[in-house]
Amino acid sequence: MITMNTGCLRKAVVLFLVAAIFFGVFVSCSQSGHDSPSESGGDGGRAQVSDGLPEKFDTDGFEIRFLTREGMEEEITLNDPDESQDVVAAAVYGRQKNIEERFSCRISKIVEPQNPDGFKNHIRTSVSGNDNEFQIAIGHIDYVASLAPEGYLTTWQSLPYVDLNNVWWNRSANDSLTVSGNSFFALGDINYTLITQTNCIYFNKALVEDNQIDDPYQTVLDGRWTLDYLDALTKNYYQDLNHNLKRDIDDMYAFTVDVHSGLNSYQNATECLSFRKNSDDIPEFRANTKRMNNLVSKMYGILYENESTFAAVDYSYQGEDETYYWWDVGNRKFAGGTTIFVHGWLGNAMNVYRNFEGQYGIIPLPKYDENQKYYHTMMDAAGPFMCIPRTLMESESGSVGMIIEAMAAYAYSNITPAVFDTALKIKYSSLEGSGKMLDLLIEGLTFDFGYVHSNDYHNILRKVLVNKNANLASYLASSQASLISYYGKIIDAYLEYGK
């Protein structure tokens, strides 16, 4: 039970952190706008930037209501800040107080349980009934993507004051998900789970040093971190730790990756997106390329021909003492010291590896080759997508737009640095040196129209390799017609908007 003194102490800690945020204490690694990735990252700091909006504006007590799903609710408002000593929570609370005071408004939320159909049906019912229950919805990609072609959403171009070209919005999402000038989804610093759901690679610093592996940070900065480099680097590290004369979950590996969710991101990382825009700003299916065929071959070699890779392709694996499932194989092997490198998500540093014994580092996914200029990555499907219901009242759109843009700008200067500096432990822990890597990761976030509008249809790399097959041509021969038909209907729905 919390005593009065402990409660007061907690309150004092949170109020101190909020005050620190207001006065600009939390300054971190600079991102050059998500739209022009730097080649080496930087530590220039995210200064307090101007959002170009009035310093004070009276909305006469306007209430902006967010529909969000369970697990994302604390990135919008914090109902009980006194019960948290978490810096990220304090930053969110600081934004809430700042925006509510600045615009004489109230920020509230409606939280829907984690259920894709329930979330989508909530929006469908609200829009169909024109009840104006909420003005902004935030959900998984899978939760909201289908609502645009169904006609339940309106475009971000219809919202005054929001400029998706600003540094606090992800430029790739704006460019890749727009069809003929219409953008139904937006994301950026306003939702910090954009960061936590970002794909990356972790490495065990002690194992890197023990095996005399070149500094991974410098390899990345030199532009040498490629698929071929990863494959060559990780050979010859396999050890049969349990001495049963067979490769299994309990043995030592150099690289661990799941051939399901994790594998999806390598299309983005290597600039093998399934869709590209034509001159009319319309996405076109372009997966059957020489580069994509080569990617399949390269990844097949890493996954199935490199003895030192543990590719989690099966649903579960029986270890000597416990059962492992594909989604947590990497985490558990990394925590147990039986893999040098592991594919993961930035959020792992906030939860899974919070009590990691030893030191680790974070680097981007490898490039296709050294000719590729930038490092890229992908946000997992569990990441946040913001959308606007078609029924948003015109009389409210100005207030909504002003508040959303101000919240995003505030997050860019305050919440994202809090996530980087404290939740990801850049300032205070073994991650010294990872700051530039985080710059590269967040700047390199890319989005594919195909992935957003169908997690299942888009995952060409996974579809081919999960069956331990390297024949892309065969897969496309049997699937391309249905792929083009499926996405064609979605694109047609976008083009019909506003007619």
Tab-separated table of C-alpha atoms in Angstrom:
chain	number	residue	atom	x	y	z
A	1	MET	CA	0.000	0.000	0.000
A	2	ILE	CA	1.343	3.458	-0.917
A	3	THR	CA	1.796	5.743	2.056
A	4	MET	CA	1.183	9.460	1.951
A	5	ASN	CA	4.910	10.174	1.925
A	6	THR	CA	5.534	7.844	-1.023
A	7	GLY	CA	2.635	9.352	-2.922
A	8	CYS	CA	3.983	12.835	-2.323
A	9	LEU	CA	7.397	11.735	-3.481
A	10	ARG	CA	5.963	10.275	-6.670
A	11	LYS	CA	4.048	13.452	-7.303
A	12	ALA	CA	7.163	15.500	-6.754
A	13	VAL	CA	9.139	13.349	-9.196
A	14	VAL	CA	6.520	13.659	-11.911
A	15	LEU	CA	6.085	17.398	-11.396
A	16	PHE	CA	9.856	17.828	-11.595
A	17	LEU	CA	9.988	15.869	-14.833
A	18	VAL	CA	7.099	17.834	-16.298
A	19	ALA	CA	8.806	21.077	-15.335
A	20	ALA	CA	12.020	19.863	-16.910
A	21	ILE	CA	10.173	19.124	-20.125
A	22	PHE	CA	8.531	22.542	-20.190
A	23	PHE	CA	11.925	24.194	-19.816
A	24	GLY	CA	13.518	22.116	-22.538
A	25	VAL	CA	15.759	19.822	-20.500
A	26	PHE	CA	15.059	16.766	-22.621
A	27	VAL	CA	17.045	17.372	-25.772
A	28	SER	CA	18.291	14.474	-27.826
A	29	CYS	CA	19.461	13.208	-31.147
A	30	SER	CA	18.484	15.283	-34.157
A	31	GLN	CA	16.445	13.802	-36.939
A	32	SER	CA	16.575	15.656	-40.211
A	33	GLY	CA	12.855	15.579	-40.694
A	34	HIS	CA	12.277	11.901	-41.428
A	35	ASP	CA	12.418	12.917	-45.081
A	36	SER	CA	16.126	13.386	-45.739
A	37	PRO	CA	18.064	10.741	-43.838
A	38	SER	CA	21.559	11.693	-42.789
A	39	GLU	CA	24.315	9.293	-43.664
A	40	SER	CA	25.871	9.348	-40.235
A	41	GLY	CA	23.131	10.433	-37.865
A	42	GLY	CA	23.884	13.230	-35.448
A	43	ASP	CA	23.810	14.503	-31.936
A	44	GLY	CA	22.769	18.050	-32.760
A	45	GLY	CA	19.692	17.964	-30.529
A	46	ARG	CA	15.993	18.561	-31.158
A	47	ALA	CA	15.596	22.203	-30.303
A	48	GLN	CA	12.243	23.655	-29.371
A	49	VAL	CA	10.824	24.232	-32.844
A	50	SER	CA	8.032	26.618	-33.759
A	51	ASP	CA	4.832	25.022	-35.000
A	52	GLY	CA	3.778	28.260	-36.688
A	53	LEU	CA	0.538	28.393	-34.722
A	54	PRO	CA	-0.680	31.148	-32.378
A	55	GLU	CA	1.025	31.157	-28.984
A	56	LYS	CA	-2.433	31.345	-27.424
A	57	PHE	CA	-5.784	30.585	-28.982
A	58	ASP	CA	-9.107	30.272	-27.182
A	59	THR	CA	-11.201	27.395	-28.528
A	60	ASP	CA	-13.802	28.110	-25.842
A	61	GLY	CA	-13.341	24.811	-24.021
A	62	PHE	CA	-13.364	22.647	-27.155
A	63	GLU	CA	-13.002	18.920	-26.433
A	64	ILE	CA	-10.932	16.887	-28.882
A	65	ARG	CA	-11.772	13.203	-28.553
A	66	PHE	CA	-9.476	10.392	-29.681
A	67	LEU	CA	-10.610	6.837	-30.323
A	68	THR	CA	-7.655	4.591	-29.588
A	69	ARG	CA	-7.032	0.985	-28.791
A	70	GLU	CA	-5.898	-0.601	-25.562
A	71	GLY	CA	-2.122	-0.341	-25.287
A	72	MET	CA	-1.893	3.003	-27.089
A	73	GLU	CA	-4.038	5.098	-24.782
A	74	GLU	CA	-1.210	6.516	-22.667
A	75	GLU	CA	0.450	8.222	-25.635
A	76	ILE	CA	-2.487	10.644	-25.859
A	77	THR	CA	-3.408	11.526	-22.284
A	78	LEU	CA	-2.377	10.381	-18.828
A	79	ASN	CA	-5.283	10.021	-16.446
A	80	ASP	CA	-3.247	9.445	-13.295
A	81	PRO	CA	0.181	11.072	-13.690
A	82	ASP	CA	0.842	11.113	-9.945
A	83	GLU	CA	1.127	7.329	-10.014
A	84	SER	CA	3.974	7.311	-12.543
A	85	GLN	CA	7.664	8.080	-12.252
A	86	ASP	CA	8.202	7.282	-15.914
A	87	VAL	CA	9.819	10.046	-17.965
A	88	VAL	CA	7.802	9.261	-21.098
A	89	ALA	CA	4.552	9.422	-19.143
A	90	ALA	CA	5.660	12.725	-17.663
A	91	ALA	CA	6.389	14.052	-21.156
A	92	VAL	CA	2.926	13.035	-22.368
A	93	TYR	CA	1.359	14.644	-19.310
A	94	GLY	CA	3.426	17.768	-19.948
A	95	ARG	CA	2.067	17.995	-23.495
A	96	GLN	CA	-1.482	17.475	-22.306
A	97	LYS	CA	-1.243	20.376	-19.842
A	98	ASN	CA	0.612	22.577	-22.338
A	99	ILE	CA	-1.905	22.096	-25.165
A	100	GLU	CA	-4.989	22.340	-22.945
A	101	GLU	CA	-3.771	25.605	-21.460
A	102	ARG	CA	-2.548	27.046	-24.755
A	103	PHE	CA	-5.787	26.417	-26.654
A	104	SER	CA	-8.307	26.475	-23.779
A	105	CYS	CA	-9.336	22.962	-24.761
A	106	ARG	CA	-9.683	19.496	-23.301
A	107	ILE	CA	-8.036	16.308	-24.615
A	108	SER	CA	-9.947	13.088	-23.980
A	109	LYS	CA	-9.937	9.524	-25.243
A	110	ILE	CA	-12.163	6.529	-25.835
A	111	VAL	CA	-10.306	3.237	-25.416
A	112	GLU	CA	-11.360	0.192	-27.432
A	113	PRO	CA	-10.074	-3.297	-26.445
A	114	GLN	CA	-7.413	-4.880	-28.646
A	115	ASN	CA	-9.650	-6.423	-31.252
A	116	PRO	CA	-9.284	-5.535	-34.951
A	117	ASP	CA	-12.905	-6.210	-35.877
A	118	GLY	CA	-14.217	-4.448	-32.776
A	119	PHE	CA	-12.125	-1.350	-33.473
A	120	LYS	CA	-13.130	-1.156	-37.131
A	121	ASN	CA	-16.778	-1.774	-36.336
A	122	HIS	CA	-16.678	0.978	-33.702
A	123	ILE	CA	-15.611	3.432	-36.416
A	124	ARG	CA	-18.086	2.072	-38.961
A	125	THR	CA	-20.969	2.338	-36.503
A	126	SER	CA	-20.031	5.831	-35.376
A	127	VAL	CA	-19.623	7.160	-38.926
A	128	SER	CA	-22.776	5.453	-40.175
A	129	GLY	CA	-24.726	6.935	-37.259
A	130	ASN	CA	-23.082	10.359	-37.697
A	131	ASP	CA	-22.766	10.622	-33.911
A	132	ASN	CA	-19.536	12.689	-33.831
A	133	GLU	CA	-18.268	10.512	-30.974
A	134	PHE	CA	-14.610	11.208	-31.791
A	135	GLN	CA	-12.621	13.370	-34.215
A	136	ILE	CA	-9.430	11.290	-34.543
A	137	ALA	CA	-8.914	7.515	-34.472
A	138	ILE	CA	-5.575	5.805	-33.758
A	139	GLY	CA	-5.135	2.083	-34.281
A	140	HIS	CA	-2.931	-0.654	-35.652
A	141	ILE	CA	-2.307	-0.580	-39.381
A	142	ASP	CA	-4.417	-3.729	-39.585
A	143	TYR	CA	-7.199	-2.023	-37.637
A	144	VAL	CA	-7.735	1.018	-39.837
A	145	ALA	CA	-6.280	0.504	-43.339
A	146	SER	CA	-9.400	-1.071	-44.833
A	147	LEU	CA	-11.605	1.816	-43.701
A	148	ALA	CA	-10.292	4.236	-46.325
A	149	PRO	CA	-11.425	2.317	-49.426
A	150	GLU	CA	-14.679	1.524	-47.614
A	151	GLY	CA	-15.440	5.259	-47.489
A	152	TYR	CA	-15.444	5.807	-43.708
A	153	LEU	CA	-12.543	8.274	-43.608
A	154	THR	CA	-11.703	11.729	-44.878
A	155	THR	CA	-8.305	12.976	-46.011
A	156	TRP	CA	-5.714	14.821	-43.987
A	157	GLN	CA	-5.631	17.433	-46.722
A	158	SER	CA	-9.107	18.470	-45.540
A	159	LEU	CA	-7.843	19.369	-42.057
A	160	PRO	CA	-6.738	23.011	-41.634
A	161	TYR	CA	-3.379	23.804	-39.988
A	162	VAL	CA	-1.950	20.295	-40.425
A	163	ASP	CA	1.069	20.257	-42.744
A	164	LEU	CA	2.310	16.717	-43.361
A	165	ASN	CA	5.520	18.149	-44.818
A	166	ASN	CA	6.615	19.356	-41.380
A	167	VAL	CA	9.481	17.603	-39.654
A	168	TRP	CA	7.262	15.972	-37.006
A	169	TRP	CA	5.323	13.965	-39.597
A	170	ASN	CA	6.839	10.934	-41.328
A	171	ARG	CA	7.529	11.926	-44.917
A	172	SER	CA	7.654	8.386	-46.278
A	173	ALA	CA	4.149	7.676	-44.982
A	174	ASN	CA	2.917	10.889	-46.556
A	175	ASP	CA	4.553	10.103	-49.903
A	176	SER	CA	3.909	6.361	-50.122
A	177	LEU	CA	0.341	6.283	-48.838
A	178	THR	CA	-1.004	9.183	-50.869
A	179	VAL	CA	-3.026	8.386	-53.983
A	180	SER	CA	-3.586	11.233	-56.416
A	181	GLY	CA	-3.128	13.779	-53.633
A	182	ASN	CA	-5.325	12.033	-51.052
A	183	SER	CA	-3.805	10.914	-47.724
A	184	PHE	CA	-6.087	9.028	-45.352
A	185	PHE	CA	-3.398	8.172	-42.798
A	186	ALA	CA	-0.768	10.134	-40.908
A	187	LEU	CA	1.842	9.270	-38.338
A	188	GLY	CA	4.882	10.817	-36.760
A	189	ASP	CA	6.238	11.975	-33.415
A	190	ILE	CA	2.711	12.506	-32.077
A	191	ASN	CA	2.580	8.732	-31.401
A	192	TYR	CA	5.699	7.388	-29.710
A	193	THR	CA	4.812	3.759	-30.469
A	194	LEU	CA	5.982	4.659	-33.959
A	195	ILE	CA	9.431	4.396	-32.349
A	196	THR	CA	8.856	1.320	-30.217
A	197	GLN	CA	7.470	-0.672	-33.173
A	198	THR	CA	10.468	0.107	-35.407
A	199	ASN	CA	12.452	-2.917	-36.633
A	200	CYS	CA	16.153	-3.026	-35.780
A	201	ILE	CA	18.997	-5.387	-34.901
A	202	TYR	CA	20.522	-5.809	-31.435
A	203	PHE	CA	24.015	-7.091	-30.765
A	204	ASN	CA	25.625	-8.408	-27.595
A	205	LYS	CA	28.684	-6.217	-26.989
A	206	ALA	CA	30.575	-8.821	-24.952
A	207	LEU	CA	30.084	-11.501	-27.621
A	208	VAL	CA	31.139	-9.062	-30.353
A	209	GLU	CA	34.339	-8.291	-28.456
A	210	ASP	CA	35.019	-11.911	-27.488
A	211	ASN	CA	34.747	-12.966	-31.127
A	212	GLN	CA	36.844	-10.008	-32.344
A	213	ILE	CA	34.062	-8.716	-34.597
A	214	ASP	CA	34.583	-5.228	-36.032
A	215	ASP	CA	32.674	-2.479	-34.230
A	216	PRO	CA	29.113	-2.744	-35.658
A	217	TYR	CA	28.525	1.000	-35.160
A	218	GLN	CA	31.501	1.901	-37.321
A	219	THR	CA	30.546	-0.682	-39.926
A	220	VAL	CA	27.146	0.981	-40.213
A	221	LEU	CA	28.587	4.497	-40.412
A	222	ASP	CA	31.076	3.378	-43.058
A	223	GLY	CA	28.160	2.167	-45.206
A	224	ARG	CA	29.418	-1.440	-45.178
A	225	TRP	CA	26.495	-2.935	-43.244
A	226	THR	CA	24.846	-4.927	-46.067
A	227	LEU	CA	23.157	-8.304	-46.476
A	228	ASP	CA	26.336	-9.810	-47.924
A	229	TYR	CA	28.352	-8.405	-45.021
A	230	LEU	CA	25.882	-9.851	-42.501
A	231	ASP	CA	26.018	-13.242	-44.192
A	232	ALA	CA	29.823	-13.352	-44.319
A	233	LEU	CA	30.214	-11.934	-40.811
A	234	THR	CA	27.964	-14.483	-39.127
A	235	LYS	CA	29.390	-17.659	-40.620
A	236	ASN	CA	31.340	-20.149	-38.498
A	237	TYR	CA	29.985	-19.175	-35.082
A	238	TYR	CA	27.622	-22.098	-34.568
A	239	GLN	CA	28.320	-24.238	-31.480
A	240	ASP	CA	26.510	-27.395	-30.400
A	241	LEU	CA	26.141	-26.291	-26.789
A	242	ASN	CA	24.058	-29.246	-25.645
A	243	HIS	CA	26.294	-31.766	-27.464
A	244	ASN	CA	23.414	-33.688	-29.018
A	245	LEU	CA	24.983	-33.538	-32.493
A	246	LYS	CA	22.126	-31.585	-34.066
A	247	ARG	CA	21.262	-27.929	-34.596
A	248	ASP	CA	18.492	-26.918	-32.225
A	249	ILE	CA	17.130	-24.044	-30.165
A	250	ASP	CA	19.579	-24.512	-27.279
A	251	ASP	CA	22.720	-24.076	-29.409
A	252	MET	CA	24.861	-21.005	-30.072
A	253	TYR	CA	24.184	-18.921	-33.191
A	254	ALA	CA	25.470	-15.670	-34.653
A	255	PHE	CA	22.137	-14.302	-35.952
A	256	THR	CA	18.533	-15.023	-34.974
A	257	VAL	CA	15.458	-13.804	-36.866
A	258	ASP	CA	11.850	-14.938	-37.157
A	259	VAL	CA	10.674	-15.787	-40.680
A	260	HIS	CA	7.287	-14.202	-40.063
A	261	SER	CA	6.846	-10.676	-38.744
A	262	GLY	CA	10.556	-9.863	-38.660
A	263	LEU	CA	11.261	-10.924	-42.231
A	264	ASN	CA	8.684	-8.483	-43.623
A	265	SER	CA	10.945	-5.521	-42.937
A	266	TYR	CA	13.785	-6.599	-45.235
A	267	GLN	CA	11.849	-5.516	-48.317
A	268	ASN	CA	11.775	-1.984	-46.916
A	269	ALA	CA	15.377	-2.173	-45.717
A	270	THR	CA	16.656	-3.058	-49.177
A	271	GLU	CA	14.427	-0.710	-51.212
A	272	CYS	CA	12.405	-3.595	-52.630
A	273	LEU	CA	8.980	-2.081	-52.015
A	274	SER	CA	6.131	-3.866	-53.751
A	275	PHE	CA	4.584	-0.599	-54.955
A	276	ARG	CA	6.073	2.506	-56.562
A	277	LYS	CA	4.353	5.730	-57.572
A	278	ASN	CA	3.905	6.664	-61.216
A	279	SER	CA	3.935	10.226	-62.550
A	280	ASP	CA	0.217	10.599	-61.697
A	281	ASP	CA	0.853	9.863	-57.996
A	282	ILE	CA	-0.772	6.435	-58.290
A	283	PRO	CA	0.884	3.313	-56.799
A	284	GLU	CA	1.825	0.552	-59.218
A	285	PHE	CA	2.736	-3.042	-58.393
A	286	ARG	CA	6.442	-3.537	-59.120
A	287	ALA	CA	7.608	-6.556	-57.177
A	288	ASN	CA	8.854	-8.675	-60.068
A	289	THR	CA	12.246	-7.006	-60.405
A	290	LYS	CA	15.821	-8.236	-60.639
A	291	ARG	CA	16.542	-6.599	-57.299
A	292	MET	CA	13.636	-8.402	-55.618
A	293	ASN	CA	14.749	-11.735	-57.080
A	294	ASN	CA	18.250	-11.104	-55.764
A	295	LEU	CA	16.854	-10.192	-52.341
A	296	VAL	CA	15.042	-13.524	-52.162
A	297	SER	CA	18.281	-15.341	-53.024
A	298	LYS	CA	20.343	-13.363	-50.510
A	299	MET	CA	17.852	-13.910	-47.690
A	300	TYR	CA	17.511	-17.603	-48.532
A	301	GLY	CA	21.270	-17.926	-48.147
A	302	ILE	CA	21.290	-16.128	-44.797
A	303	LEU	CA	18.314	-18.045	-43.404
A	304	TYR	CA	18.879	-21.570	-44.640
A	305	GLU	CA	22.443	-21.940	-45.927
A	306	ASN	CA	24.305	-20.141	-43.137
A	307	GLU	CA	24.734	-22.666	-40.318
A	308	SER	CA	25.148	-19.845	-37.792
A	309	THR	CA	21.671	-18.375	-38.438
A	310	PHE	CA	18.705	-19.525	-36.387
A	311	ALA	CA	15.659	-18.866	-38.585
A	312	ALA	CA	12.490	-19.206	-36.516
A	313	VAL	CA	10.170	-20.560	-39.170
A	314	ASP	CA	8.221	-23.146	-37.158
A	315	TYR	CA	5.444	-22.212	-34.753
A	316	SER	CA	7.291	-23.550	-31.713
A	317	TYR	CA	10.562	-25.160	-30.671
A	318	GLN	CA	11.159	-27.515	-27.788
A	319	GLY	CA	14.256	-26.673	-25.791
A	320	GLU	CA	15.835	-28.772	-23.105
A	321	ASP	CA	13.862	-27.066	-20.340
A	322	GLU	CA	11.095	-25.060	-22.034
A	323	THR	CA	9.113	-24.380	-25.187
A	324	TYR	CA	9.957	-21.413	-27.425
A	325	TYR	CA	7.501	-19.796	-29.840
A	326	TRP	CA	8.523	-18.055	-33.059
A	327	TRP	CA	7.619	-14.567	-31.792
A	328	ASP	CA	9.861	-14.760	-28.719
A	329	VAL	CA	12.685	-17.050	-29.854
A	330	GLY	CA	14.973	-14.125	-30.619
A	331	ASN	CA	14.291	-12.300	-27.356
A	332	ARG	CA	14.935	-15.345	-25.240
A	333	LYS	CA	18.056	-16.461	-27.061
A	334	PHE	CA	19.498	-12.951	-26.890
A	335	ALA	CA	18.708	-12.634	-23.191
A	336	GLY	CA	20.303	-16.048	-22.634
A	337	GLY	CA	23.504	-15.145	-24.483
A	338	THR	CA	23.100	-17.761	-27.233
A	339	THR	CA	23.009	-15.395	-30.213
A	340	ILE	CA	25.348	-12.527	-31.074
A	341	PHE	CA	22.889	-10.591	-33.255
A	342	VAL	CA	19.105	-10.690	-33.142
A	343	HIS	CA	16.345	-9.048	-35.143
A	344	GLY	CA	13.974	-7.097	-32.918
A	345	TRP	CA	12.069	-3.883	-32.280
A	346	LEU	CA	13.201	-0.721	-30.516
A	347	GLY	CA	10.536	-1.241	-27.869
A	348	ASN	CA	12.400	-4.338	-26.692
A	349	ALA	CA	14.886	-2.016	-25.003
A	350	MET	CA	12.048	-0.560	-22.921
A	351	ASN	CA	10.647	-3.860	-21.732
A	352	VAL	CA	12.209	-7.173	-22.812
A	353	TYR	CA	15.828	-6.085	-22.283
A	354	ARG	CA	15.275	-3.654	-19.436
A	355	ASN	CA	17.072	-6.024	-17.037
A	356	PHE	CA	19.536	-7.379	-19.576
A	357	GLU	CA	22.716	-8.583	-17.881
A	358	GLY	CA	25.587	-7.061	-19.800
A	359	GLN	CA	25.799	-4.496	-22.578
A	360	TYR	CA	24.141	-4.416	-25.957
A	361	GLY	CA	23.911	-2.122	-28.950
A	362	ILE	CA	21.303	-1.267	-31.577
A	363	ILE	CA	21.940	-0.926	-35.318
A	364	PRO	CA	19.736	-0.595	-38.422
A	365	LEU	CA	18.810	-3.454	-40.717
A	366	PRO	CA	21.456	-4.087	-43.397
A	367	LYS	CA	21.281	-2.418	-46.807
A	368	TYR	CA	20.919	-4.321	-50.087
A	369	ASP	CA	24.476	-3.404	-51.055
A	370	GLU	CA	26.965	-0.575	-50.583
A	371	ASN	CA	25.512	1.306	-53.558
A	372	GLN	CA	22.307	1.844	-51.575
A	373	LYS	CA	22.700	5.304	-50.092
A	374	TYR	CA	20.487	5.139	-46.997
A	375	TYR	CA	19.524	2.637	-44.329
A	376	HIS	CA	15.813	1.885	-44.152
A	377	THR	CA	13.508	0.037	-41.829
A	378	MET	CA	9.813	-0.598	-41.246
A	379	MET	CA	7.279	-0.069	-38.508
A	380	ASP	CA	5.539	-3.246	-37.410
A	381	ALA	CA	1.843	-3.643	-38.157
A	382	ALA	CA	1.131	-3.009	-34.462
A	383	GLY	CA	2.295	0.591	-34.901
A	384	PRO	CA	-0.049	3.604	-34.775
A	385	PHE	CA	-1.977	4.963	-37.747
A	386	MET	CA	-4.049	8.115	-37.303
A	387	CYS	CA	-7.168	8.700	-39.358
A	388	ILE	CA	-10.114	11.106	-39.486
A	389	PRO	CA	-13.743	9.934	-39.635
A	390	ARG	CA	-15.645	11.159	-42.663
A	391	THR	CA	-18.223	12.711	-40.339
A	392	LEU	CA	-15.846	15.267	-38.765
A	393	MET	CA	-17.861	18.464	-38.469
A	394	GLU	CA	-16.582	21.350	-40.582
A	395	SER	CA	-17.137	23.698	-37.631
A	396	GLU	CA	-14.697	21.610	-35.560
A	397	SER	CA	-12.033	20.961	-38.201
A	398	GLY	CA	-10.065	24.134	-37.492
A	399	SER	CA	-9.747	23.429	-33.779
A	400	VAL	CA	-8.924	19.773	-34.411
A	401	GLY	CA	-6.256	20.632	-36.961
A	402	MET	CA	-4.629	23.269	-34.770
A	403	ILE	CA	-4.499	20.979	-31.732
A	404	ILE	CA	-3.195	17.970	-33.679
A	405	GLU	CA	-0.395	19.982	-35.302
A	406	ALA	CA	0.596	21.497	-31.952
A	407	MET	CA	0.589	18.070	-30.263
A	408	ALA	CA	2.812	16.639	-32.996
A	409	ALA	CA	5.297	19.524	-32.819
A	410	TYR	CA	5.451	19.342	-29.033
A	411	ALA	CA	6.119	15.606	-29.213
A	412	TYR	CA	8.959	16.154	-31.674
A	413	SER	CA	10.834	18.381	-29.214
A	414	ASN	CA	9.877	16.673	-25.953
A	415	ILE	CA	8.314	13.212	-26.071
A	416	THR	CA	10.563	11.613	-28.681
A	417	PRO	CA	13.710	12.764	-26.830
A	418	ALA	CA	12.256	11.336	-23.612
A	419	VAL	CA	11.800	7.969	-25.336
A	420	PHE	CA	15.296	8.078	-26.797
A	421	ASP	CA	17.181	9.403	-23.798
A	422	THR	CA	15.529	7.565	-20.971
A	423	ALA	CA	13.174	4.788	-22.028
A	424	LEU	CA	15.754	3.548	-24.538
A	425	LYS	CA	18.468	4.345	-21.984
A	426	ILE	CA	20.779	6.218	-24.338
A	427	LYS	CA	22.044	8.653	-21.698
A	428	TYR	CA	22.439	6.392	-18.739
A	429	SER	CA	23.324	2.889	-19.856
A	430	SER	CA	25.256	0.503	-22.018
A	431	LEU	CA	23.774	1.971	-25.190
A	432	GLU	CA	26.397	4.701	-25.464
A	433	GLY	CA	27.049	5.113	-29.174
A	434	SER	CA	23.573	4.045	-30.235
A	435	GLY	CA	22.307	7.624	-30.540
A	436	LYS	CA	23.429	7.947	-34.141
A	437	MET	CA	21.970	4.535	-34.884
A	438	LEU	CA	18.583	5.652	-33.574
A	439	ASP	CA	18.782	8.696	-35.823
A	440	LEU	CA	19.338	6.423	-38.802
A	441	LEU	CA	16.497	4.128	-37.789
A	442	ILE	CA	13.862	6.811	-37.285
A	443	GLU	CA	14.975	8.789	-40.323
A	444	GLY	CA	14.925	5.595	-42.371
A	445	LEU	CA	11.381	4.528	-41.543
A	446	THR	CA	9.694	3.723	-44.849
A	447	PHE	CA	6.195	2.630	-45.749
A	448	ASP	CA	4.887	0.477	-48.557
A	449	PHE	CA	1.378	0.998	-49.921
A	450	GLY	CA	1.102	-2.765	-50.349
A	451	TYR	CA	1.992	-3.608	-46.752
A	452	VAL	CA	-0.325	-1.006	-45.253
A	453	HIS	CA	-3.341	-2.176	-47.226
A	454	SER	CA	-2.768	-5.891	-46.792
A	455	ASN	CA	-0.311	-7.418	-44.373
A	456	ASP	CA	-1.093	-10.784	-45.948
A	457	TYR	CA	-0.946	-9.931	-49.651
A	458	HIS	CA	2.135	-7.727	-49.400
A	459	ASN	CA	4.500	-10.102	-47.637
A	460	ILE	CA	6.034	-11.523	-50.781
A	461	LEU	CA	9.413	-12.173	-49.199
A	462	ARG	CA	7.840	-14.027	-46.303
A	463	LYS	CA	5.402	-15.918	-48.521
A	464	VAL	CA	8.276	-17.296	-50.573
A	465	LEU	CA	10.840	-17.967	-47.838
A	466	VAL	CA	8.592	-19.335	-45.098
A	467	ASN	CA	8.312	-22.489	-47.221
A	468	LYS	CA	12.106	-22.612	-47.615
A	469	ASN	CA	11.709	-21.778	-51.281
A	470	ALA	CA	13.734	-19.246	-53.280
A	471	ASN	CA	11.555	-19.209	-56.406
A	472	LEU	CA	9.968	-15.753	-56.582
A	473	ALA	CA	8.876	-16.217	-60.192
A	474	SER	CA	6.797	-19.253	-59.307
A	475	TYR	CA	5.050	-17.433	-56.471
A	476	LEU	CA	4.273	-14.385	-58.594
A	477	ALA	CA	3.047	-16.513	-61.496
A	478	SER	CA	0.360	-17.960	-59.253
A	479	SER	CA	-0.407	-14.811	-57.255
A	480	GLN	CA	0.272	-11.677	-59.295
A	481	ALA	CA	-3.125	-11.508	-61.006
A	482	SER	CA	-5.001	-11.677	-57.688
A	483	LEU	CA	-2.570	-9.173	-56.127
A	484	ILE	CA	-3.115	-6.629	-58.884
A	485	SER	CA	-6.883	-7.147	-58.777
A	486	TYR	CA	-7.022	-6.736	-54.994
A	487	TYR	CA	-4.967	-3.557	-54.893
A	488	GLY	CA	-6.634	-2.193	-58.013
A	489	LYS	CA	-9.958	-2.052	-56.177
A	490	ILE	CA	-8.331	-0.171	-53.283
A	491	ILE	CA	-6.685	2.349	-55.591
A	492	ASP	CA	-9.958	2.850	-57.475
A	493	ALA	CA	-11.665	3.641	-54.163
A	494	TYR	CA	-9.028	6.281	-53.409
A	495	LEU	CA	-9.498	7.830	-56.852
A	496	GLU	CA	-13.255	7.985	-56.333
A	497	TYR	CA	-12.811	10.183	-53.234
A	498	GLY	CA	-14.122	13.665	-53.771
A	499	LYS	CA	-15.813	12.951	-57.095
